[in-house]
Structures are given as C-alpha cells and as structure tokens.
PDB file of C-alpha atoms in Angstrom:
ATOM      1  CA  GLN A 123     269.015 -74.898-102.781  1.00 84.00           C
ATOM      2  CA  LEU A 124     268.345 -77.361 -99.956  1.00 82.00           C
ATOM      3  CA  GLU A 125     271.931 -76.810 -98.776  1.00 84.00           C
ATOM      4  CA  GLN A 126     271.644 -73.158 -98.545  1.00 84.00           C
ATOM      5  CA  GLU A 127     268.291 -73.609 -96.591  1.00 85.00           C
ATOM      6  CA  VAL A 128     269.806 -75.888 -94.136  1.00 85.00           C
ATOM      7  CA  SER A 129     272.903 -73.520 -93.780  1.00 84.00           C
ATOM      8  CA  GLN A 130     270.445 -70.825 -93.086  1.00 83.00           C
ATOM      9  CA  PHE A 131     268.507 -73.118 -90.594  1.00 84.00           C
ATOM     10  CA  ILE A 132     271.987 -73.868 -88.778  1.00 83.00           C
ATOM     11  CA  GLN A 133     272.831 -70.379 -88.546  1.00 82.00           C
ATOM     12  CA  ALA A 134     269.268 -69.265 -87.070  1.00 81.00           C
ATOM     13  CA  SER A 135     270.215 -69.698 -83.423  1.00 76.00           C
ATOM     14  CA  GLY A 136     266.725 -69.494 -81.960  1.00 81.00           C
ATOM     15  CA  GLU A 137     265.201 -72.148 -84.518  1.00 83.00           C
ATOM     16  CA  PRO A 138     265.415 -75.801 -82.963  1.00 85.00           C
ATOM     17  CA  ARG A 139     263.634 -77.212 -86.119  1.00 85.00           C
ATOM     18  CA  ARG A 140     262.474 -76.724 -89.200  1.00 87.00           C
ATOM     19  CA  ARG A 141     259.806 -78.254 -91.219  1.00 87.00           C
ATOM     20  CA  PHE A 142     260.245 -78.185 -94.990  1.00 88.00           C
ATOM     21  CA  GLN A 143     257.411 -77.992 -97.870  1.00 89.00           C
ATOM     22  CA  PRO A 144     256.120 -81.268 -98.942  1.00 89.00           C
ATOM     23  CA  MET A 145     258.511 -82.838-101.789  1.00 89.00           C
ATOM     24  CA  ASN A 146     258.943 -85.832-103.703  1.00 89.00           C
ATOM     25  CA  LYS A 147     261.167 -88.847-102.626  1.00 89.00           C
ATOM     26  CA  ILE A 148     264.397 -87.802-104.479  1.00 89.00           C
ATOM     27  CA  GLU A 149     264.337 -84.273-102.953  1.00 89.00           C
ATOM     28  CA  ARG A 150     263.752 -85.788 -99.476  1.00 89.00           C
ATOM     29  CA  SER A 151     266.444 -88.070 -99.930  1.00 90.00           C
ATOM     30  CA  ILE A 152     268.973 -85.418-100.905  1.00 90.00           C
ATOM     31  CA  LEU A 153     267.501 -83.316 -97.794  1.00 90.00           C
ATOM     32  CA  HIS A 154     268.187 -86.314 -95.551  1.00 90.00           C
ATOM     33  CA  ASP A 155     271.791 -86.515 -96.919  1.00 91.00           C
ATOM     34  CA  VAL A 156     272.725 -82.973 -96.491  1.00 89.00           C
ATOM     35  CA  ALA A 157     271.209 -82.729 -93.173  1.00 89.00           C
ATOM     36  CA  GLU A 158     273.498 -85.970 -91.950  1.00 89.00           C
ATOM     37  CA  VAL A 159     276.387 -84.267 -93.712  1.00 89.00           C
ATOM     38  CA  ALA A 160     275.517 -81.007 -91.671  1.00 87.00           C
ATOM     39  CA  GLY A 161     275.350 -83.051 -88.295  1.00 87.00           C
ATOM     40  CA  LEU A 162     271.598 -82.714 -87.929  1.00 88.00           C
ATOM     41  CA  THR A 163     268.859 -85.107 -87.438  1.00 88.00           C
ATOM     42  CA  SER A 164     265.945 -85.481 -89.889  1.00 90.00           C
ATOM     43  CA  PHE A 165     262.701 -87.271 -90.209  1.00 89.00           C
ATOM     44  CA  SER A 166     259.910 -87.695 -92.835  1.00 89.00           C
ATOM     45  CA  PHE A 167     256.302 -87.457 -91.688  1.00 88.00           C
ATOM     46  CA  GLY A 168     253.144 -87.432 -93.663  1.00 84.00           C
ATOM     47  CA  ASP A 169     250.912 -90.474 -95.128  1.00 82.00           C
ATOM     48  CA  ASP A 170     250.815 -90.167 -98.906  1.00 80.00           C
ATOM     49  CA  GLU A 171     253.543 -89.237-101.416  1.00 79.00           C
ATOM     50  CA  ASP A 172     252.214 -85.767-102.251  1.00 80.00           C
ATOM     51  CA  SER A 173     252.172 -84.607 -98.478  1.00 84.00           C
ATOM     52  CA  ARG A 174     255.284 -86.116 -97.221  1.00 89.00           C
ATOM     53  CA  TYR A 175     257.527 -83.568 -95.820  1.00 88.00           C
ATOM     54  CA  VAL A 176     260.948 -83.439 -93.997  1.00 89.00           C
ATOM     55  CA  MET A 177     261.588 -81.990 -90.210  1.00 89.00           C
ATOM     56  CA  VAL A 178     265.374 -81.095 -89.513  1.00 90.00           C
ATOM     57  CA  PHE A 179     266.444 -80.984 -85.894  1.00 89.00           C
ATOM     58  CA  LYS A 180     269.448 -79.604 -84.379  1.00 86.00           C
ATOM     59  CA  LYS A 181     271.551 -82.230 -82.453  1.00 82.00           C
ATOM     60  CA  GLU A 182     270.913 -80.305 -79.295  1.00 83.00           C
ATOM     61  CA  PHE A 183     267.005 -80.256 -79.662  1.00 82.00           C
ATOM     62  CA  ALA A 184     266.786 -83.963 -80.735  1.00 81.00           C
ATOM     63  CA  PRO A 185     262.833 -84.990 -80.867  1.00 82.00           C
ATOM     64  CA  SER A 186     261.418 -87.401 -77.875  1.00 80.00           C
ATOM     65  CA  ASP A 187     259.709 -90.288 -78.978  1.00 81.00           C
ATOM     66  CA  GLU A 188     256.448 -88.891 -78.081  1.00 81.00           C
ATOM     67  CA  GLU A 189     257.078 -85.704 -80.068  1.00 83.00           C
ATOM     68  CA  LEU A 190     257.663 -88.177 -83.146  1.00 84.00           C
ATOM     69  CA  ASP A 191     254.797 -89.901 -82.365  1.00 83.00           C
ATOM     70  CA  ALA A 192     252.493 -86.667 -82.344  1.00 82.00           C
ATOM     71  CA  TYR A 193     254.171 -85.577 -85.858  1.00 82.00           C
ATOM     72  CA  ARG A 194     253.471 -89.151 -87.128  1.00 82.00           C
ATOM     73  CA  ARG A 195     249.973 -88.839 -86.168  1.00 79.00           C
ATOM     74  CA  GLY A 196     249.730 -85.334 -87.933  1.00 79.00           C
ATOM     75  CA  GLU A 197     249.454 -83.381 -84.888  1.00 78.00           C
ATOM     76  CA  GLU A 198     251.585 -80.571 -83.594  1.00 80.00           C
ATOM     77  CA  TRP A 199     253.970 -81.007 -80.703  1.00 78.00           C
ATOM     78  CA  ASP A 200     252.568 -79.473 -77.402  1.00 79.00           C
ATOM     79  CA  PRO A 201     255.214 -80.021 -74.640  1.00 79.00           C
ATOM     80  CA  ALA A 202     252.636 -78.942 -71.812  1.00 83.00           C
ATOM     81  CA  LEU A 203     250.315 -81.715 -73.287  1.00 81.00           C
ATOM     82  CA  ALA A 204     253.023 -84.185 -73.406  1.00 81.00           C
ATOM     83  CA  GLU A 205     253.797 -83.549 -69.880  1.00 85.00           C
ATOM     84  CA  GLU A 206     250.235 -83.871 -68.688  1.00 88.00           C
ATOM     85  CA  ARG A 207     250.272 -87.434 -70.669  1.00 84.00           C
ATOM     86  CA  ARG A 208     253.489 -88.432 -69.025  1.00 86.00           C
ATOM     87  CA  ARG A 209     252.259 -87.661 -65.531  1.00 91.00           C
ATOM     88  CA  LEU A 210     248.956 -89.455 -66.195  1.00 91.00           C
ATOM     89  CA  ARG A 211     250.851 -92.705 -67.318  1.00 89.00           C
ATOM     90  CA  GLU A 212     253.153 -92.467 -64.137  1.00 92.00           C
ATOM     91  CA  LEU A 213     249.898 -92.219 -61.755  1.00 93.00           C
ATOM     92  CA  ALA A 214     248.179 -94.881 -63.471  1.00 92.00           C
ATOM     93  CA  ALA A 215     251.442 -96.892 -62.959  1.00 92.00           C
ATOM     94  CA  GLN A 216     251.724 -96.129 -59.157  1.00 91.00           C
ATOM     95  CA  GLN A 217     248.084 -97.267 -59.024  1.00 89.00           C
ATOM     96  CA  GLU A 218     248.768-100.377 -60.614  1.00 87.00           C
ATOM     97  CA  GLU A 219     251.547-101.119 -58.358  1.00 87.00           C
ATOM     98  CA  ALA A 220     249.585-100.162 -55.372  1.00 85.00           C
ATOM     99  CA  GLU A 221     247.140-102.828 -56.393  1.00 83.00           C
ATOM    100  CA  LEU A 222     249.668-105.493 -56.956  1.00 80.00           C
ATOM    101  CA  GLU A 223     251.033-104.833 -53.349  1.00 81.00           C
ATOM    102  CA  ARG A 224     247.682-105.177 -51.881  1.00 80.00           C
ATOM    103  CA  GLY A 225     247.282-108.323 -53.478  1.00 73.00           C
ATOM    104  CA  ALA A 226     245.180-109.017 -56.768  1.00 61.00           C
ATOM    105  CA  ALA A 227     241.752-109.992 -56.297  1.00 62.00           C
ATOM    106  CA  PRO A 228     240.850-113.918 -56.730  1.00 63.00           C
ATOM    107  CA  PRO A 229     240.161-114.611 -60.559  1.00 67.00           C
ATOM    108  CA  GLY A 230     236.557-115.576 -61.162  1.00 67.00           C
ATOM    109  CA  PRO A 231     233.045-114.018 -61.072  1.00 68.00           C
ATOM    110  CA  PRO A 232     232.356-111.645 -58.084  1.00 67.00           C
ATOM    111  CA  ASN A 233     229.255-113.989 -57.223  1.00 71.00           C
ATOM    112  CA  ASP A 234     228.412-117.912 -57.366  1.00 71.00           C
ATOM    113  CA  TYR A 235     226.054-118.559 -60.254  1.00 69.00           C
ATOM    114  CA  LYS A 236     224.683-121.472 -58.145  1.00 71.00           C
ATOM    115  CA  ASP A 237     223.367-118.908 -55.663  1.00 73.00           C
ATOM    116  CA  LYS A 238     221.865-116.765 -58.207  1.00 75.00           C
ATOM    117  CA  TYR A 239     219.798-119.608 -59.850  1.00 74.00           C
ATOM    118  CA  ARG A 240     219.166-121.780 -56.832  1.00 73.00           C
ATOM    119  CA  HIS A 241     215.517-121.215 -57.192  1.00 70.00           C
ATOM    120  CA  LEU A 242     215.619-122.921 -60.649  1.00 72.00           C
ATOM    121  CA  ILE A 243     218.151-125.507 -60.085  1.00 70.00           C
ATOM    122  CA  GLY A 244     217.611-126.407 -56.664  1.00 70.00           C
ATOM    123  CA  SER A 245     220.539-127.141 -53.965  1.00 68.00           C
ATOM    124  CA  ASP A 246     220.624-130.860 -55.150  1.00 69.00           C
ATOM    125  CA  ALA A 247     220.204-130.795 -58.834  1.00 63.00           C
ATOM    126  CA  ALA A 248     223.880-131.429 -59.561  1.00 62.00           C
ATOM    127  CA  LYS A 249     224.463-134.516 -57.267  1.00 65.00           C
ATOM    128  CA  ALA A 250     221.066-135.994 -58.879  1.00 66.00           C
ATOM    129  CA  ALA A 251     222.465-135.540 -62.388  1.00 63.00           C
ATOM    130  CA  ALA A 252     225.999-136.969 -61.614  1.00 61.00           C
ATOM    131  CA  ARG A 253     224.174-140.114 -60.245  1.00 65.00           C
ATOM    132  CA  THR A 254     222.259-140.593 -63.337  1.00 63.00           C
ATOM    133  CA  MET A 255     224.722-139.540 -65.880  1.00 60.00           C
ATOM    134  CA  GLU A 256     225.879-142.459 -68.172  1.00 62.00           C
ATOM    135  CA  ALA A 257     227.423-142.613 -71.441  1.00 60.00           C
ATOM    136  CA  ASN A 258     225.741-141.740 -74.487  1.00 60.00           C
ATOM    137  CA  LYS A 259     225.601-145.050 -76.589  1.00 58.00           C
ATOM    138  CA  ALA A 260     224.264-143.446 -79.657  1.00 55.00           C
ATOM    139  CA  TYR A 261     226.308-140.722 -81.775  1.00 55.00           C
ATOM    140  CA  GLY A 262     223.803-139.148 -83.970  1.00 61.00           C
ATOM    141  CA  CYS A 263     221.348-141.910 -85.397  1.00 66.00           C
ATOM    142  CA  VAL A 264     224.022-144.625 -85.336  1.00 63.00           C
ATOM    143  CA  PRO A 265     224.805-146.793 -82.277  1.00 62.00           C
ATOM    144  CA  VAL A 266     228.004-147.452 -81.027  1.00 60.00           C
ATOM    145  CA  ALA A 267     227.957-151.061 -81.525  1.00 66.00           C
ATOM    146  CA  ASN A 268     227.413-150.450 -85.329  1.00 66.00           C
ATOM    147  CA  LYS A 269     230.368-147.911 -85.472  1.00 66.00           C
ATOM    148  CA  ARG A 270     232.933-150.631 -85.020  1.00 70.00           C
ATOM    149  CA  ASP A 271     234.515-152.146 -88.152  1.00 72.00           C
ATOM    150  CA  THR A 272     237.041-154.851 -87.532  1.00 73.00           C
ATOM    151  CA  ARG A 273     238.207-154.939 -91.149  1.00 78.00           C
ATOM    152  CA  SER A 274     241.798-153.594 -92.213  1.00 81.00           C
ATOM    153  CA  ILE A 275     242.186-150.725 -94.741  1.00 85.00           C
ATOM    154  CA  GLU A 276     242.930-153.196 -97.316  1.00 89.00           C
ATOM    155  CA  GLU A 277     239.921-155.396 -96.879  1.00 89.00           C
ATOM    156  CA  ALA A 278     237.604-152.037 -96.598  1.00 88.00           C
ATOM    157  CA  MET A 279     239.263-150.923-100.131  1.00 91.00           C
ATOM    158  CA  ASN A 280     238.823-154.371-101.717  1.00 94.00           C
ATOM    159  CA  GLU A 281     235.218-154.165-100.715  1.00 92.00           C
ATOM    160  CA  ILE A 282     234.639-150.839-102.137  1.00 93.00           C
ATOM    161  CA  ARG A 283     236.380-151.610-105.294  1.00 95.00           C
ATOM    162  CA  ALA A 284     234.308-155.056-105.742  1.00 96.00           C
ATOM    163  CA  LYS A 285     231.052-152.857-105.153  1.00 95.00           C
ATOM    164  CA  LYS A 286     232.327-150.269-107.998  1.00 94.00           C
ATOM    165  CA  ARG A 287     232.957-153.410-110.245  1.00 94.00           C
ATOM    166  CA  LEU A 288     229.515-154.678-109.674  1.00 94.00           C
ATOM    167  CA  ARG A 289     227.644-151.181-110.644  1.00 91.00           C
ATOM    168  CA  GLN A 290     229.853-151.131-113.815  1.00 90.00           C
TER     169      GLN A 290
END
C-alpha cells in the first residue's frame, strides 16, 4: 500500500511533497525505505508516537533547513515568511558588521559610580581608607596567633587518641 502511494506521488507532477497520515514506528520505517529506493527524501515529524508522521519530498524540491525547522516546530511552511526572516537576519548581520567597523564602545558602565555617590563618600574617602587599612588579626572569634599549630599530623593524632582513651 505504501509503495502504491509513493508511486502515485512520483507520478503526480504538480506535487513537490506529500504528508502521510500518522503511523507507528514500523510503518514509518517501511515508508522511509520505500522512499529511499524510489530516490525521494523523507523526514519524520511530530512529538509523541501517536502523532508522528512522515513527509516525502521529491529530490528537486528538497526542503531547506528553515523549512525542516518549521515542520519540527509543528508549523506550516510559508516561503514568504521565511524570506522575510532571512532578510531580517541579513539586516541584523549588516548592522552588527557596521558597529564593529565603527569600533566597539569601551567595556564598562556608561558613568562612574564615584561621581554618582560623591555626595556620600566624598572625594578623599578611598585614600583615607587605604591609609588606615591593615590586616585583620582575628578571623571569626579566634585570633590568628592561636591558630598556628606547630605539631605534626602524627603528634596531633596521638594526642586525639590519648584524649579518647582517657574518656573511655
């Protein structure tokens, strides 16, 4: 039956593509094989197993990538809409090229935060802070001097084991 439908499609001169009804995986596989033997291009579309269908294209009317993407999204292919999208993409690429030729704006914010907050921080605040800055001697609640442990790992482990023995 599928072979007959494919041969009718080949003989129909005004039909560049044919969409078949949704079918199961085995039938789709058979249809792909028949289309390949007949020298046609075939693609499956659809989300779930129940609604998946095959479209067969004649070689001279092979689908473009945009057309395939439209079918994958579940939309009907509109050549005029595709041409408009292509034209907009080209226009955007030309604008981007023109911006690159003019030179990109330097990275960074458009204004300086220091100017914005000068009334709050003053003009000499950073210099004063840099002069009075010194290393923090305390980390959490333990001073740095108390954190230095000069024992080796073996000595520390032996001490921990001794404490455990005393508790037992």
